[in-house]
Amino acid sequence: MAPKAMAFKANSVIYFQGDLSDKIFILKSGKVSLNSQDIETGQEVRELIQMGEFFGVKSALGRYPREENALVLGDASVLQFSVPEFEQFISTNTRVIMKMMKVFSNQLRRIHIRVNGLLNIDEKSDPEKGLITIGEYYLKKRMYAQALHVFRRYLTYYPSGKFSEAAMRNCKAAEQSAQKYGTGKGPEPAVVSASTSSSVSAAAAAASGAGGGNEALKKVFYNAVGLFSQNNFMEALKGFKKVIETGGDEEYTIKSMFEMGRCLFQLKQYDQCIRHFTGLIQKYPKMPDLAEALFCTGQCYEAKNEKEKAVGFYKKIFSMSAENDPVRRKVMKALRALEEARA
Amino acid sequence: MNLNLAAFERFAVIFQPGDLIFSEYEPGDSFYLIQSGRVQISKVMGDIEKTIDILYPGEIFGEMAILEEAPRSANAVALDQVKALEFNRANFEILMRGNPQIALKLLKLFTKRIYDQRRRFMILTLGDIQARVLDVFLMLAETDGNPPENTEGHEFKTTIEDIAHWAGLPTEKCREVINHFASQNRIEVYPDRMLVKNINEFSRFVNSRRRAAE
């Protein structure tokens, strides 16, 4: 069986809308137009087939009725394939498959956008905002691991994006809730929403004059956070160092020093990590991440097999942290593991 | 399928159940061929996450971002432990060249997805809310193949929430419409299913409204 050559006179019809058929055509010469009506507006849509182009592919492969009339505008010769013949043909013509795939993929995306348009879902306009919205959805649903994934990816792709501050805070909320309550449990976390936070940070920027230099600093910081989440601790460490060297914003300096310690731990430079955190805690005894810094120090001692010292740090966190502090859960777990190892 | 994949074993990746493989709107530069386990494709729409598809070994996902260099158009979540081959853009063509069966399968998948979306779009363009709800039943009837013979009517394993989703209506609004038809004895509503007495009647109703709008 081979594809069949066929000739059509001008003003004839190759197939009608609504026909069911398994035939696929390729235009060799002449003029063929595919006419259909736009689903939404009813307006007539005409698409002229190019020489060498396939038509009738989707309805034949998908086994559904033809969606358009194929009208011959000027005497045309075509090759007609059955589905198996077509499959045989394109198996040896990957270039054709790739081209068709691109066309189909694009059509699918366009129809998606129109469907969402009717549903009043505003998307595609801003993938950056879209991504953060998905993270917020997961966080609200208490799917913490998924939320973390999305916010971390956000920080990777948009280290100094409009919502990086919100992403950071939501990351933290997701981490804490996951530790404290576990997947699907706990109260709905306080989500820092992209729509509100952007106006808040804009207002803050306006109030502080413009923080131009600050923006550059934040960019370096979030870029490093992104690197950390990709497990690239070496480069992250360099980034945090740079923030500290640049200076000018104490909040970011402290944050960066804390993150540097975490990098050192991940890089298994335990002695250096202990020294780093000890210095940091002495300098900023009231730093926000104090409990985490102590915990990380304890972990270093544990890794160095100095269990007594590790236990000392864990117990200290326990005595100073509030009842509901998520770090307690981690500490309890670590203590229990140590006791079990001893027993 | 007799696939030529031995050369690609080094691209294998493992996901644990519940892992988010990628998220909608993420820039995408890889696609996946499932070797074992199932993957759920979903989209977040407002306050709900809707499953679009569940994919099985031998199926591909993530190819749209590759083909068009556009962000991901849906979420992909591992339902089981999933082993997949992860390919980048350059490998896409190599894989397709070596395995035209996969390419063909993908092409067919696109035709189905485009058809489904166009059908959905047709429902949403109906201005008449009753017609919209009834058209959802028609669409479901078209896609459920050959349902078991039931002399009492056509049975749908669906819920009002589901119908509301497809019709793009608030659940309450959809419930009103369905109650209206239930009071006329045209639909019977059960917790997990609905029974439509005469689906052809729905078809006539929808067609008349669609024509009226043209």
mmCIF file with all atom_site columns, C-alpha atoms in Angstrom, chain A residues 222-321:
data_model
loop_
_atom_site.group_PDB
_atom_site.id
_atom_site.type_symbol
_atom_site.label_atom_id
_atom_site.label_alt_id
_atom_site.label_comp_id
_atom_site.label_asym_id
_atom_site.label_entity_id
_atom_site.label_seq_id
_atom_site.pdbx_PDB_ins_code
_atom_site.Cartn_x
_atom_site.Cartn_y
_atom_site.Cartn_z
_atom_site.occupancy
_atom_site.B_iso_or_equiv
_atom_site.pdbx_formal_charge
_atom_site.auth_seq_id
_atom_site.auth_comp_id
_atom_site.auth_asym_id
_atom_site.auth_atom_id
_atom_site.pdbx_PDB_model_num
ATOM 1   C CA . TYR A 1 222 ? 18.973 35.869 47.244 1.00 0.00 ? 222 TYR A CA 1
ATOM 2   C CA . ASN A 1 223 ? 21.202 34.607 44.504 1.00 0.00 ? 223 ASN A CA 1
ATOM 3   C CA . ALA A 1 224 ? 23.271 32.896 47.190 1.00 0.00 ? 224 ALA A CA 1
ATOM 4   C CA . VAL A 1 225 ? 20.085 31.515 48.789 1.00 0.00 ? 225 VAL A CA 1
ATOM 5   C CA . GLY A 1 226 ? 19.201 30.068 45.398 1.00 0.00 ? 226 GLY A CA 1
ATOM 6   C CA . LEU A 1 227 ? 22.634 28.461 45.087 1.00 0.00 ? 227 LEU A CA 1
ATOM 7   C CA . PHE A 1 228 ? 22.245 26.968 48.554 1.00 0.00 ? 228 PHE A CA 1
ATOM 8   C CA . SER A 1 229 ? 18.929 25.398 47.636 1.00 0.00 ? 229 SER A CA 1
ATOM 9   C CA . GLN A 1 230 ? 20.627 23.843 44.608 1.00 0.00 ? 230 GLN A CA 1
ATOM 10  C CA . ASN A 1 231 ? 23.202 22.323 46.958 1.00 0.00 ? 231 ASN A CA 1
ATOM 11  C CA . ASN A 1 232 ? 25.918 24.489 45.485 1.00 0.00 ? 232 ASN A CA 1
ATOM 12  C CA . PHE A 1 233 ? 27.302 25.398 48.908 1.00 0.00 ? 233 PHE A CA 1
ATOM 13  C CA . MET A 1 234 ? 30.714 26.546 47.724 1.00 0.00 ? 234 MET A CA 1
ATOM 14  C CA . GLU A 1 235 ? 29.310 29.254 45.461 1.00 0.00 ? 235 GLU A CA 1
ATOM 15  C CA . ALA A 1 236 ? 26.601 30.136 47.988 1.00 0.00 ? 236 ALA A CA 1
ATOM 16  C CA . LEU A 1 237 ? 29.299 30.686 50.597 1.00 0.00 ? 237 LEU A CA 1
ATOM 17  C CA . LYS A 1 238 ? 31.099 33.097 48.285 1.00 0.00 ? 238 LYS A CA 1
ATOM 18  C CA . GLY A 1 239 ? 27.856 34.993 47.705 1.00 0.00 ? 239 GLY A CA 1
ATOM 19  C CA . PHE A 1 240 ? 27.118 35.408 51.413 1.00 0.00 ? 240 PHE A CA 1
ATOM 20  C CA . LYS A 1 241 ? 30.696 36.508 52.011 1.00 0.00 ? 241 LYS A CA 1
ATOM 21  C CA . LYS A 1 242 ? 30.250 39.180 49.390 1.00 0.00 ? 242 LYS A CA 1
ATOM 22  C CA . VAL A 1 243 ? 27.115 40.516 51.098 1.00 0.00 ? 243 VAL A CA 1
ATOM 23  C CA . ILE A 1 244 ? 29.038 40.825 54.359 1.00 0.00 ? 244 ILE A CA 1
ATOM 24  C CA . GLU A 1 245 ? 32.003 42.502 52.672 1.00 0.00 ? 245 GLU A CA 1
ATOM 25  C CA . THR A 1 246 ? 29.719 44.978 50.924 1.00 0.00 ? 246 THR A CA 1
ATOM 26  C CA . GLY A 1 247 ? 27.951 45.760 54.180 1.00 0.00 ? 247 GLY A CA 1
ATOM 27  C CA . GLY A 1 248 ? 25.615 48.702 54.663 1.00 0.00 ? 248 GLY A CA 1
ATOM 28  C CA . ASP A 1 249 ? 22.597 46.739 55.882 1.00 0.00 ? 249 ASP A CA 1
ATOM 29  C CA . GLU A 1 250 ? 22.900 45.050 59.245 1.00 0.00 ? 250 GLU A CA 1
ATOM 30  C CA . GLU A 1 251 ? 19.873 42.823 58.726 1.00 0.00 ? 251 GLU A CA 1
ATOM 31  C CA . TYR A 1 252 ? 21.398 41.280 55.617 1.00 0.00 ? 252 TYR A CA 1
ATOM 32  C CA . THR A 1 253 ? 24.833 41.082 57.186 1.00 0.00 ? 253 THR A CA 1
ATOM 33  C CA . ILE A 1 254 ? 23.482 39.006 60.084 1.00 0.00 ? 254 ILE A CA 1
ATOM 34  C CA . LYS A 1 255 ? 21.366 36.868 57.763 1.00 0.00 ? 255 LYS A CA 1
ATOM 35  C CA . SER A 1 256 ? 24.374 36.240 55.536 1.00 0.00 ? 256 SER A CA 1
ATOM 36  C CA . MET A 1 257 ? 26.618 35.349 58.459 1.00 0.00 ? 257 MET A CA 1
ATOM 37  C CA . PHE A 1 258 ? 24.053 32.836 59.621 1.00 0.00 ? 258 PHE A CA 1
ATOM 38  C CA . GLU A 1 259 ? 23.747 31.359 56.136 1.00 0.00 ? 259 GLU A CA 1
ATOM 39  C CA . MET A 1 260 ? 27.552 31.184 55.840 1.00 0.00 ? 260 MET A CA 1
ATOM 40  C CA . GLY A 1 261 ? 27.571 28.948 58.893 1.00 0.00 ? 261 GLY A CA 1
ATOM 41  C CA . ARG A 1 262 ? 25.005 26.673 57.292 1.00 0.00 ? 262 ARG A CA 1
ATOM 42  C CA . CYS A 1 263 ? 27.161 26.483 54.164 1.00 0.00 ? 263 CYS A CA 1
ATOM 43  C CA . LEU A 1 264 ? 30.224 25.538 56.213 1.00 0.00 ? 264 LEU A CA 1
ATOM 44  C CA . PHE A 1 265 ? 28.238 22.769 57.897 1.00 0.00 ? 265 PHE A CA 1
ATOM 45  C CA . GLN A 1 266 ? 27.096 21.419 54.547 1.00 0.00 ? 266 GLN A CA 1
ATOM 46  C CA . LEU A 1 267 ? 30.686 21.567 53.318 1.00 0.00 ? 267 LEU A CA 1
ATOM 47  C CA . LYS A 1 268 ? 31.620 19.462 56.363 1.00 0.00 ? 268 LYS A CA 1
ATOM 48  C CA . GLN A 1 269 ? 34.045 22.111 57.604 1.00 0.00 ? 269 GLN A CA 1
ATOM 49  C CA . TYR A 1 270 ? 32.909 21.498 61.144 1.00 0.00 ? 270 TYR A CA 1
ATOM 50  C CA . ASP A 1 271 ? 35.682 23.251 63.088 1.00 0.00 ? 271 ASP A CA 1
ATOM 51  C CA . GLN A 1 272 ? 35.381 26.334 60.984 1.00 0.00 ? 272 GLN A CA 1
ATOM 52  C CA . CYS A 1 273 ? 31.605 26.196 61.290 1.00 0.00 ? 273 CYS A CA 1
ATOM 53  C CA . ILE A 1 274 ? 31.774 26.023 65.096 1.00 0.00 ? 274 ILE A CA 1
ATOM 54  C CA . ARG A 1 275 ? 34.172 28.970 65.222 1.00 0.00 ? 275 ARG A CA 1
ATOM 55  C CA . HIS A 1 276 ? 31.973 30.906 62.840 1.00 0.00 ? 276 HIS A CA 1
ATOM 56  C CA . PHE A 1 277 ? 28.770 30.424 64.829 1.00 0.00 ? 277 PHE A CA 1
ATOM 57  C CA . THR A 1 278 ? 30.497 31.047 68.173 1.00 0.00 ? 278 THR A CA 1
ATOM 58  C CA . GLY A 1 279 ? 31.769 34.373 66.893 1.00 0.00 ? 279 GLY A CA 1
ATOM 59  C CA . LEU A 1 280 ? 28.407 35.279 65.418 1.00 0.00 ? 280 LEU A CA 1
ATOM 60  C CA . ILE A 1 281 ? 26.486 34.469 68.599 1.00 0.00 ? 281 ILE A CA 1
ATOM 61  C CA . GLN A 1 282 ? 28.912 36.476 70.708 1.00 0.00 ? 282 GLN A CA 1
ATOM 62  C CA . LYS A 1 283 ? 28.542 39.455 68.452 1.00 0.00 ? 283 LYS A CA 1
ATOM 63  C CA . TYR A 1 284 ? 24.760 39.244 68.037 1.00 0.00 ? 284 TYR A CA 1
ATOM 64  C CA . PRO A 1 285 ? 23.391 37.387 71.052 1.00 0.00 ? 285 PRO A CA 1
ATOM 65  C CA . LYS A 1 286 ? 19.873 38.439 70.133 1.00 0.00 ? 286 LYS A CA 1
ATOM 66  C CA . MET A 1 287 ? 20.008 37.403 66.485 1.00 0.00 ? 287 MET A CA 1
ATOM 67  C CA . PRO A 1 288 ? 16.741 35.992 65.121 1.00 0.00 ? 288 PRO A CA 1
ATOM 68  C CA . ASP A 1 289 ? 18.154 32.589 64.145 1.00 0.00 ? 289 ASP A CA 1
ATOM 69  C CA . LEU A 1 290 ? 19.971 31.995 67.439 1.00 0.00 ? 290 LEU A CA 1
ATOM 70  C CA . ALA A 1 291 ? 18.346 28.621 68.146 1.00 0.00 ? 291 ALA A CA 1
ATOM 71  C CA . GLU A 1 292 ? 19.117 27.393 64.637 1.00 0.00 ? 292 GLU A CA 1
ATOM 72  C CA . ALA A 1 293 ? 22.722 28.566 64.966 1.00 0.00 ? 293 ALA A CA 1
ATOM 73  C CA . LEU A 1 294 ? 23.085 26.649 68.228 1.00 0.00 ? 294 LEU A CA 1
ATOM 74  C CA . PHE A 1 295 ? 21.492 23.597 66.693 1.00 0.00 ? 295 PHE A CA 1
ATOM 75  C CA . CYS A 1 296 ? 23.880 23.681 63.769 1.00 0.00 ? 296 CYS A CA 1
ATOM 76  C CA . THR A 1 297 ? 26.801 23.990 66.203 1.00 0.00 ? 297 THR A CA 1
ATOM 77  C CA . GLY A 1 298 ? 25.494 20.943 68.055 1.00 0.00 ? 298 GLY A CA 1
ATOM 78  C CA . GLN A 1 299 ? 25.304 19.068 64.788 1.00 0.00 ? 299 GLN A CA 1
ATOM 79  C CA . CYS A 1 300 ? 28.945 19.908 64.085 1.00 0.00 ? 300 CYS A CA 1
ATOM 80  C CA . TYR A 1 301 ? 30.000 18.413 67.411 1.00 0.00 ? 301 TYR A CA 1
ATOM 81  C CA . GLU A 1 302 ? 27.895 15.378 66.694 1.00 0.00 ? 302 GLU A CA 1
ATOM 82  C CA . ALA A 1 303 ? 29.572 14.977 63.312 1.00 0.00 ? 303 ALA A CA 1
ATOM 83  C CA . LYS A 1 304 ? 32.950 15.280 65.054 1.00 0.00 ? 304 LYS A CA 1
ATOM 84  C CA . ASN A 1 305 ? 31.828 12.539 67.409 1.00 0.00 ? 305 ASN A CA 1
ATOM 85  C CA . GLU A 1 306 ? 31.944 14.849 70.435 1.00 0.00 ? 306 GLU A CA 1
ATOM 86  C CA . LYS A 1 307 ? 28.576 13.744 71.683 1.00 0.00 ? 307 LYS A CA 1
ATOM 87  C CA . GLU A 1 308 ? 28.705 15.276 75.143 1.00 0.00 ? 308 GLU A CA 1
ATOM 88  C CA . LYS A 1 309 ? 29.263 18.723 73.692 1.00 0.00 ? 309 LYS A CA 1
ATOM 89  C CA . ALA A 1 310 ? 26.481 18.172 71.159 1.00 0.00 ? 310 ALA A CA 1
ATOM 90  C CA . VAL A 1 311 ? 24.070 17.189 73.923 1.00 0.00 ? 311 VAL A CA 1
ATOM 91  C CA . GLY A 1 312 ? 25.081 20.320 75.837 1.00 0.00 ? 312 GLY A CA 1
ATOM 92  C CA . PHE A 1 313 ? 24.095 22.523 72.919 1.00 0.00 ? 313 PHE A CA 1
ATOM 93  C CA . TYR A 1 314 ? 20.834 20.705 72.305 1.00 0.00 ? 314 TYR A CA 1
ATOM 94  C CA . LYS A 1 315 ? 19.838 21.003 75.946 1.00 0.00 ? 315 LYS A CA 1
ATOM 95  C CA . LYS A 1 316 ? 20.652 24.678 75.926 1.00 0.00 ? 316 LYS A CA 1
ATOM 96  C CA . ILE A 1 317 ? 18.310 25.253 72.986 1.00 0.00 ? 317 ILE A CA 1
ATOM 97  C CA . PHE A 1 318 ? 15.646 23.340 74.825 1.00 0.00 ? 318 PHE A CA 1
ATOM 98  C CA . SER A 1 319 ? 15.932 25.493 77.900 1.00 0.00 ? 319 SER A CA 1
ATOM 99  C CA . MET A 1 320 ? 15.829 28.797 76.046 1.00 0.00 ? 320 MET A CA 1
ATOM 100 C CA . SER A 1 321 ? 13.310 28.180 73.248 1.00 0.00 ? 321 SER A CA 1
#
